[in-house]
């Protein structure tokens, strides 16, 4: 086991952890904003998966990575908006709508992908995003390579963590959004357009989660396969709770989930034989334990998942 | 009844048109697809019985989820409760080699029910005592249950004669008896339908059922009436999780005859939609489950014989549910319009 403690191992491990955490972080950040405004989207997995497939399909047919990302984001925004429409306008149960989304997205992506494969035979691996090293910072041992020798989307993520933190904690708009999730009636009374805020937050969630999925497919893997997100959307939901809906904590929580996955592969490479399910389930188990131990009030917005009907008192 | 049928008729037509379009997209002939679909489901005994084999876990799971939903416990954890039920049933069968088969089956069923129920009770208590949303905790408990199964079938329960992550076969006498050999139909379907009838009686004819309903529709009203809210939540979680656990027992003792990973393949999530389409009504759950299972069996035949991806099922299920969720759209649009007019008038 002494191999675990050398610098080379730690560097590779931490790099892998950052890589694995990125798509999850994007989705979890988007979901946080959405939940703060009172919409919980259990269909996060669906949004990511659509982002992944449509980014890959657009990239394959146009050859443009930027268009690919835009395609993935657009797919995410459409699905997330559909969820918001069902939940806000039609006042349906958020969970049911989210689960329906998951089926729909898994179905449509697998179906279209099946047709694509049938038409063109085997699909080539596309080019992934290039690494951009940040001078000086990337020379720091261990941390430098993991955090500052990444691609552009990872750096954008650092910025988003800060931006969303600033938005939620320091800006008036953020305060309005939080008030919509906590007490929509009061927010309405002071002139905030409750449902408009909800829709906007859902669109933002679609943007972030779609981007997360797109990044996974065309930024990191360069391929799409059926159900390529394989539960990352559900992990992101747990990360939101674990990170107590605070962008900085969410970044760390996602890193923790990413680290658990990375550790699994590293240990397997070293020949340590632990069942992979152990590492897949461990972060969830720890999240539950943390929930149980935390004496703090849960960070859940008071009106999460509830419809707001203006004409009802 | 006639009115109801008229209301859902256009929806059925839309779904059929969408399905036909999808078949054409996949390069198939819709008329041939219909023929093959019916050949696969109604045209031969095996296919017909397979519908009920596939419907059985959905009935158990759908009943479980609908009980929880009725009490306002948004249980998305049926998948995990199924896995825990499967673990308990397997362990019970292997732990009591000396007893007669029927006794082992009964004990395994009880164990599956209790374990599944307890697995649902933890998130329910987290919700009640600490105000943590059950939506996310039940999903997390799904993954933890899958982890437990993964570790067990690679460790203490693994079939030592092979390297695959699965337990040995359970003995024949501890399996649910077959009802129509040579098809796979087994006693599970009878148990599932019996469970649905019992649940129907419990929910509509007893005070317990009444309490569950009140607590679900209006916790505040329940509180004012002095109803024991925590007790209702406990009953609903134990019952809901227990029924989902029975689905795990059913898969181990009736279908796979061993515990292995992926024993459910997402049926726990399908159950959420079953409960919705059945409007949480036990008999409705049976009907919806059989229909969904028929679609699955038919789609599998279409995949085998025409190469149309079976993922068409998930797509259609998602589509149908979104359509059902938006069927009040005209009514709500009118309400919104009316509310707006009121506002304008007030100004």
CSV table of C-alpha atoms in Angstrom, one decimal, chain B:
chain,number,residue,atom,x,y,z
B,1,UNK,CA,-67.5,5.8,-18.2
B,2,UNK,CA,-68.3,6.6,-21.8
B,3,UNK,CA,-67.3,10.2,-21.2
B,4,UNK,CA,-64.0,9.1,-19.7
B,5,UNK,CA,-63.3,6.9,-22.7
B,6,UNK,CA,-64.1,9.8,-25.1
B,7,UNK,CA,-61.6,11.9,-23.1
B,8,UNK,CA,-58.7,9.6,-23.3
B,9,UNK,CA,-59.4,8.5,-26.9
B,10,UNK,CA,-57.6,11.4,-28.5
B,11,UNK,CA,-54.6,10.8,-26.2
B,12,UNK,CA,-54.4,7.1,-27.3
B,13,UNK,CA,-54.6,8.2,-30.9
B,14,UNK,CA,-51.7,10.6,-30.4
B,15,UNK,CA,-49.6,8.0,-28.7
B,16,UNK,CA,-50.2,5.5,-31.5
B,17,UNK,CA,-49.3,8.1,-34.1
B,18,UNK,CA,-46.1,9.0,-32.3
B,19,UNK,CA,-45.2,5.3,-32.0
B,20,UNK,CA,-45.9,4.8,-35.7
B,21,UNK,CA,-43.6,7.8,-36.6
B,22,UNK,CA,-40.9,6.4,-34.4
B,23,UNK,CA,-41.1,3.0,-36.1
B,24,UNK,CA,-40.8,4.7,-39.5
B,25,UNK,CA,-37.8,6.7,-38.2
B,26,UNK,CA,-36.2,3.5,-37.2
B,27,UNK,CA,-36.7,2.2,-40.7
B,28,UNK,CA,-39.6,-0.1,-40.1
B,29,UNK,CA,-43.1,-0.6,-41.5
B,30,UNK,CA,-45.7,0.5,-38.9
B,31,UNK,CA,-48.3,-2.1,-40.1
B,32,UNK,CA,-45.8,-4.9,-39.8
B,33,UNK,CA,-44.8,-3.5,-36.4
B,34,UNK,CA,-48.4,-3.8,-35.2
B,35,UNK,CA,-48.7,-7.3,-36.5
B,36,UNK,CA,-45.4,-8.4,-34.8
B,37,UNK,CA,-46.4,-6.6,-31.6
B,38,UNK,CA,-49.6,-8.6,-31.4
B,39,UNK,CA,-47.9,-11.8,-32.4
B,40,UNK,CA,-45.4,-11.3,-29.6
B,41,UNK,CA,-48.0,-10.5,-26.9
B,42,UNK,CA,-51.3,-12.2,-27.8
B,43,UNK,CA,-50.2,-14.6,-30.5
B,44,UNK,CA,-48.4,-17.1,-28.4
B,45,UNK,CA,-48.7,-18.5,-25.0
B,46,UNK,CA,-45.2,-17.8,-23.9
B,47,UNK,CA,-45.4,-14.1,-24.8
B,48,UNK,CA,-48.8,-13.8,-23.2
B,49,UNK,CA,-47.7,-15.3,-19.9
B,50,UNK,CA,-44.5,-13.2,-20.1
B,51,UNK,CA,-46.7,-10.1,-19.8
B,52,UNK,CA,-47.8,-11.2,-16.3
B,53,UNK,CA,-44.3,-12.3,-15.3
B,54,UNK,CA,-43.1,-8.8,-16.1
B,55,UNK,CA,-46.2,-7.1,-14.7
B,56,UNK,CA,-45.8,-8.8,-11.2
B,57,UNK,CA,-42.9,-6.7,-9.9
B,58,UNK,CA,-44.5,-3.6,-11.3
B,59,UNK,CA,-47.7,-4.3,-9.4
B,60,UNK,CA,-45.9,-4.8,-6.1
B,61,UNK,CA,-43.8,-1.7,-6.7
B,62,UNK,CA,-46.6,0.4,-8.0
B,63,UNK,CA,-48.8,-0.5,-5.0
B,64,UNK,CA,-45.9,0.4,-2.7
B,65,UNK,CA,-45.3,3.7,-4.3
B,66,UNK,CA,-49.0,4.6,-4.4
B,67,UNK,CA,-49.4,3.9,-0.7
B,68,UNK,CA,-46.5,6.2,0.1
B,69,UNK,CA,-47.8,8.9,-2.3
B,70,UNK,CA,-51.3,8.8,-0.7
B,71,UNK,CA,-49.7,9.7,2.6
B,72,UNK,CA,-47.7,12.5,1.1
B,73,UNK,CA,-44.4,10.5,1.4
B,74,UNK,CA,-42.8,11.0,-2.0
B,75,UNK,CA,-41.0,7.7,-2.1
B,76,UNK,CA,-38.7,7.4,-5.1
B,77,UNK,CA,-36.9,4.6,-3.3
B,78,UNK,CA,-38.9,1.6,-4.5
B,79,UNK,CA,-35.8,0.4,-6.4
B,80,UNK,CA,-33.7,0.3,-3.2
B,81,UNK,CA,-36.5,-1.3,-1.2
B,82,UNK,CA,-36.8,-4.0,-3.8
B,83,UNK,CA,-33.1,-4.7,-3.6
B,84,UNK,CA,-33.2,-4.9,0.2
B,85,UNK,CA,-36.3,-7.2,0.0
B,86,UNK,CA,-34.4,-9.4,-2.4
B,87,UNK,CA,-31.4,-9.6,-0.1
B,88,UNK,CA,-33.6,-10.5,2.9
B,89,UNK,CA,-35.5,-13.2,0.9
B,90,UNK,CA,-32.3,-14.7,-0.4
B,91,UNK,CA,-30.6,-14.7,3.0
B,92,UNK,CA,-33.7,-16.3,4.6
B,93,UNK,CA,-33.9,-19.1,2.1
B,94,UNK,CA,-30.2,-19.9,2.5
B,95,UNK,CA,-30.2,-19.6,6.3
B,96,UNK,CA,-32.9,-22.2,6.9
B,97,UNK,CA,-31.9,-25.3,4.8
B,98,UNK,CA,-33.7,-27.7,7.1
B,99,UNK,CA,-37.2,-26.4,6.8
B,100,UNK,CA,-39.8,-27.4,4.2
B,101,UNK,CA,-40.0,-25.3,1.1
B,102,UNK,CA,-43.4,-23.7,1.8
B,103,UNK,CA,-42.2,-22.5,5.2
B,104,UNK,CA,-39.1,-21.0,3.7
B,105,UNK,CA,-41.1,-19.2,1.1
B,106,UNK,CA,-43.4,-17.7,3.7
B,107,UNK,CA,-40.6,-16.7,6.0
B,108,UNK,CA,-38.7,-15.2,3.0
B,109,UNK,CA,-41.7,-13.2,2.1
B,110,UNK,CA,-42.1,-11.9,5.6
B,111,UNK,CA,-38.4,-11.0,5.8
B,112,UNK,CA,-38.5,-9.2,2.4
B,113,UNK,CA,-41.6,-7.2,3.6
B,114,UNK,CA,-40.0,-6.2,6.9
B,115,UNK,CA,-36.6,-5.3,5.4
B,116,UNK,CA,-38.1,-3.3,2.5
B,117,UNK,CA,-40.4,-1.5,5.0
B,118,UNK,CA,-37.5,-0.6,7.3
B,119,UNK,CA,-35.5,0.7,4.3
B,120,UNK,CA,-38.3,3.1,3.5
B,121,UNK,CA,-38.8,4.0,7.2
B,122,UNK,CA,-35.4,5.6,7.6
B,123,UNK,CA,-36.0,8.4,4.9
B,124,UNK,CA,-39.6,8.8,6.3
B,125,UNK,CA,-38.2,9.5,9.8
B,126,UNK,CA,-35.6,11.8,8.4
B,127,UNK,CA,-38.4,13.7,6.8
B,128,UNK,CA,-40.6,13.8,9.9
B,129,UNK,CA,-38.0,14.5,12.5
B,130,UNK,CA,-35.4,16.5,10.7
B,131,UNK,CA,-37.3,17.9,7.8
B,132,UNK,CA,-35.0,16.5,5.1
B,133,UNK,CA,-36.7,16.0,1.8
B,134,UNK,CA,-37.4,12.4,1.2
B,135,UNK,CA,-37.0,12.8,-2.6
B,136,UNK,CA,-33.3,12.9,-2.5
B,137,UNK,CA,-32.8,10.6,0.5
B,138,UNK,CA,-34.8,7.8,-1.0
B,139,UNK,CA,-32.7,8.1,-4.2
B,140,UNK,CA,-29.6,7.9,-2.1
B,141,UNK,CA,-30.9,4.9,-0.3
B,142,UNK,CA,-31.4,3.2,-3.7
B,143,UNK,CA,-27.7,3.5,-4.4
B,144,UNK,CA,-26.8,2.3,-0.9
B,145,UNK,CA,-29.0,-0.7,-1.4
B,146,UNK,CA,-27.3,-1.5,-4.7
B,147,UNK,CA,-24.0,-1.1,-3.0
B,148,UNK,CA,-25.0,-3.6,-0.3
B,149,UNK,CA,-26.2,-6.1,-3.0
B,150,UNK,CA,-22.9,-5.6,-4.9
B,151,UNK,CA,-20.8,-6.3,-1.9
B,152,UNK,CA,-22.9,-9.4,-0.8
B,153,UNK,CA,-22.8,-11.1,-4.2
B,154,UNK,CA,-19.1,-10.7,-4.4
B,155,UNK,CA,-18.5,-11.7,-0.8
B,156,UNK,CA,-20.5,-13.7,1.7
B,157,UNK,CA,-23.3,-14.8,-0.6
B,158,UNK,CA,-21.3,-15.4,-3.7
B,159,UNK,CA,-21.6,-18.7,-5.6
B,160,UNK,CA,-18.2,-20.2,-4.9
B,161,UNK,CA,-18.3,-22.5,-7.9
B,162,UNK,CA,-18.1,-19.6,-10.4
B,163,UNK,CA,-16.4,-16.2,-10.6
B,164,UNK,CA,-19.6,-14.3,-11.5
B,165,UNK,CA,-21.0,-11.8,-8.9
B,166,UNK,CA,-24.2,-13.8,-8.1
B,167,UNK,CA,-25.4,-16.2,-5.4
B,168,UNK,CA,-26.0,-19.9,-6.0
B,169,UNK,CA,-29.4,-21.0,-7.3
B,170,UNK,CA,-32.0,-21.3,-4.5
B,171,UNK,CA,-33.4,-24.9,-4.2
B,172,UNK,CA,-36.5,-25.7,-6.3
B,173,UNK,CA,-38.7,-26.4,-3.3
B,174,UNK,CA,-38.1,-22.8,-2.0
B,175,UNK,CA,-39.0,-21.3,-5.4
B,176,UNK,CA,-42.4,-19.9,-6.1
B,177,UNK,CA,-44.3,-22.7,-7.9
B,178,UNK,CA,-44.9,-22.4,-11.6
B,179,UNK,CA,-48.5,-22.0,-12.7
B,180,UNK,CA,-48.4,-22.8,-16.4
B,181,UNK,CA,-45.3,-24.9,-17.3
B,182,UNK,CA,-43.5,-24.5,-19.7
B,183,UNK,CA,-44.0,-20.7,-19.5
B,184,UNK,CA,-42.3,-18.7,-16.7
B,185,UNK,CA,-45.6,-17.8,-15.0
B,186,UNK,CA,-45.4,-18.4,-11.3
B,187,UNK,CA,-47.4,-17.9,-8.1
B,188,UNK,CA,-46.1,-14.3,-7.7
B,189,UNK,CA,-48.8,-12.8,-9.9
B,190,UNK,CA,-51.5,-14.3,-7.7
B,191,UNK,CA,-49.8,-12.8,-4.6
B,192,UNK,CA,-49.5,-9.4,-6.4
B,193,UNK,CA,-53.2,-9.3,-7.3
B,194,UNK,CA,-54.1,-10.5,-3.8
B,195,UNK,CA,-52.0,-7.7,-2.3
B,196,UNK,CA,-53.8,-5.2,-4.6
B,197,UNK,CA,-57.2,-6.4,-3.4
B,198,UNK,CA,-56.1,-6.4,0.3
B,199,UNK,CA,-54.7,-2.9,-0.1
B,200,UNK,CA,-57.9,-1.7,-1.8
B,201,UNK,CA,-59.9,-2.9,1.2
B,202,UNK,CA,-57.4,-1.4,3.7
B,203,UNK,CA,-57.4,2.0,2.0
B,204,UNK,CA,-61.1,2.4,1.4
B,205,UNK,CA,-62.9,0.4,4.1
B,206,UNK,CA,-60.8,0.9,7.3
B,207,UNK,CA,-60.0,3.8,9.6
B,208,UNK,CA,-56.3,3.3,9.0
B,209,UNK,CA,-56.8,3.9,5.3
B,210,UNK,CA,-58.9,7.0,6.1
B,211,UNK,CA,-56.2,8.4,8.3
B,212,UNK,CA,-53.5,7.8,5.7
B,213,UNK,CA,-55.6,9.7,3.1
B,214,UNK,CA,-56.2,12.7,5.4
B,215,UNK,CA,-52.6,12.9,6.4
B,216,UNK,CA,-51.6,12.9,2.7
B,217,UNK,CA,-54.2,15.4,1.5
B,218,UNK,CA,-53.9,17.9,4.4
B,219,UNK,CA,-51.4,17.3,7.2
B,220,UNK,CA,-52.8,20.4,8.9
B,221,UNK,CA,-56.4,19.1,8.8
B,222,UNK,CA,-55.1,15.8,10.2
B,223,UNK,CA,-53.3,17.6,13.0
B,224,UNK,CA,-56.4,19.6,13.9
B,225,UNK,CA,-58.5,16.4,13.9
B,226,UNK,CA,-55.9,14.9,16.4
B,227,UNK,CA,-54.9,12.2,14.0
B,228,UNK,CA,-51.5,10.6,14.8
B,229,UNK,CA,-49.4,12.0,11.9
B,230,UNK,CA,-46.2,10.2,12.8
B,231,UNK,CA,-48.0,6.9,13.1
B,232,UNK,CA,-49.6,7.3,9.7
B,233,UNK,CA,-46.3,8.1,8.2
B,234,UNK,CA,-44.7,5.0,9.8
B,235,UNK,CA,-47.5,2.8,8.5
B,236,UNK,CA,-47.3,4.2,5.1
B,237,UNK,CA,-43.5,3.8,4.9
B,238,UNK,CA,-43.6,0.3,6.2
B,239,UNK,CA,-46.4,-0.7,4.0
B,240,UNK,CA,-45.0,1.0,0.9
B,241,UNK,CA,-41.5,-0.2,1.4
B,242,UNK,CA,-42.7,-3.6,2.4
B,243,UNK,CA,-44.7,-4.1,-0.9
B,244,UNK,CA,-41.6,-3.0,-2.8
B,245,UNK,CA,-39.6,-5.5,-0.8
B,246,UNK,CA,-42.1,-8.2,-1.9
B,247,UNK,CA,-41.2,-7.3,-5.5
B,248,UNK,CA,-37.6,-8.2,-4.6
B,249,UNK,CA,-38.7,-11.5,-3.1
B,250,UNK,CA,-40.8,-12.2,-6.3
B,251,UNK,CA,-37.7,-11.6,-8.5
B,252,UNK,CA,-35.5,-13.9,-6.5
B,253,UNK,CA,-37.9,-16.7,-5.7
B,254,UNK,CA,-40.0,-16.5,-8.9
B,255,UNK,CA,-37.9,-15.3,-11.8
B,256,UNK,CA,-34.1,-15.4,-11.3
B,257,UNK,CA,-33.9,-18.0,-8.6
B,258,UNK,CA,-30.8,-16.3,-7.3
B,259,UNK,CA,-29.7,-12.9,-6.2
B,260,UNK,CA,-27.7,-10.9,-8.7
B,261,UNK,CA,-26.9,-7.3,-9.5
B,262,UNK,CA,-29.4,-5.5,-11.8
B,263,UNK,CA,-32.2,-7.7,-10.6
B,264,UNK,CA,-34.6,-4.8,-11.0
B,265,UNK,CA,-33.3,-2.7,-13.9
B,266,UNK,CA,-35.1,0.5,-13.0
B,267,UNK,CA,-38.6,-0.9,-12.3
B,268,UNK,CA,-38.6,1.0,-9.1
B,269,UNK,CA,-38.6,4.3,-11.1
B,270,UNK,CA,-41.2,2.9,-13.5
B,271,UNK,CA,-43.4,2.3,-10.5
B,272,UNK,CA,-43.6,6.1,-9.8
B,273,UNK,CA,-45.2,6.5,-13.2
B,274,UNK,CA,-47.4,3.5,-12.7
B,275,UNK,CA,-48.7,5.1,-9.5
B,276,UNK,CA,-49.3,8.3,-11.2
B,277,UNK,CA,-51.2,6.8,-14.2
B,278,UNK,CA,-53.2,4.7,-11.8
B,279,UNK,CA,-54.0,7.7,-9.7
B,280,UNK,CA,-52.8,5.8,-6.7
B,281,UNK,CA,-55.7,3.3,-7.0
B,282,UNK,CA,-54.7,-0.3,-6.2
B,283,UNK,CA,-56.8,-1.9,-8.9
B,284,UNK,CA,-55.6,0.8,-11.3
B,285,UNK,CA,-52.1,-0.2,-10.5
B,286,UNK,CA,-52.7,-3.7,-11.6
B,287,UNK,CA,-54.3,-2.6,-14.9
B,288,UNK,CA,-51.5,-0.1,-15.7
B,289,UNK,CA,-48.8,-2.6,-14.8
B,290,UNK,CA,-50.2,-5.2,-17.1
B,291,UNK,CA,-50.6,-2.7,-20.0
B,292,UNK,CA,-47.0,-1.4,-19.5
B,293,UNK,CA,-45.7,-5.0,-19.3
B,294,UNK,CA,-47.5,-5.8,-22.5
B,295,UNK,CA,-45.9,-2.9,-24.2
B,296,UNK,CA,-42.5,-4.0,-23.0
B,297,UNK,CA,-43.0,-7.6,-24.2
B,298,UNK,CA,-44.3,-6.4,-27.5
B,299,UNK,CA,-41.4,-4.0,-28.0
B,300,UNK,CA,-38.9,-6.7,-27.2
B,301,UNK,CA,-40.4,-8.8,-30.0
B,302,UNK,CA,-40.2,-5.8,-32.3
B,303,UNK,CA,-36.5,-5.4,-31.4
B,304,UNK,CA,-35.8,-9.1,-32.0
B,305,UNK,CA,-37.7,-9.3,-35.3
B,306,UNK,CA,-37.5,-5.9,-36.8
B,307,UNK,CA,-34.4,-4.3,-35.2
B,308,UNK,CA,-36.4,-1.4,-33.7
B,309,UNK,CA,-34.6,-0.3,-30.5
B,310,UNK,CA,-36.5,-1.4,-27.4
B,311,UNK,CA,-35.7,2.1,-25.9
B,312,UNK,CA,-38.8,3.1,-27.8
B,313,UNK,CA,-40.7,1.9,-24.6
B,314,UNK,CA,-39.0,4.4,-22.3
B,315,UNK,CA,-39.5,7.2,-24.8
B,316,UNK,CA,-43.2,6.4,-25.1
B,317,UNK,CA,-43.7,6.0,-21.3
B,318,UNK,CA,-42.1,9.4,-20.7
B,319,UNK,CA,-44.2,10.9,-23.5
B,320,UNK,CA,-47.4,9.4,-22.2
B,321,UNK,CA,-46.8,10.7,-18.7
B,322,UNK,CA,-45.9,14.2,-19.9
B,323,UNK,CA,-49.1,14.2,-21.9
B,324,UNK,CA,-51.2,13.0,-18.9
B,325,UNK,CA,-49.5,15.7,-16.7
B,326,UNK,CA,-50.5,18.4,-19.1
B,327,UNK,CA,-54.1,17.3,-19.8
B,328,UNK,CA,-55.5,20.0,-17.5
B,329,UNK,CA,-53.7,22.6,-19.7
B,330,UNK,CA,-56.9,24.2,-21.1
B,331,UNK,CA,-58.5,24.3,-17.6
B,332,UNK,CA,-55.5,26.0,-16.1
B,333,UNK,CA,-55.1,28.4,-19.0
B,334,UNK,CA,-58.7,29.6,-18.4
B,335,UNK,CA,-58.0,30.0,-14.7
B,336,UNK,CA,-54.9,32.1,-15.5
B,337,UNK,CA,-56.8,34.2,-17.9
B,338,UNK,CA,-59.6,34.8,-15.4
B,339,UNK,CA,-57.1,35.7,-12.7
B,340,UNK,CA,-55.5,38.2,-15.1
B,341,UNK,CA,-58.9,39.8,-16.0
B,342,UNK,CA,-59.7,40.1,-12.3
B,343,UNK,CA,-56.4,41.9,-11.7
B,344,UNK,CA,-57.0,44.3,-14.6
B,345,UNK,CA,-60.5,45.1,-13.3
B,346,UNK,CA,-59.2,45.8,-9.9
B,347,UNK,CA,-56.8,48.3,-11.3
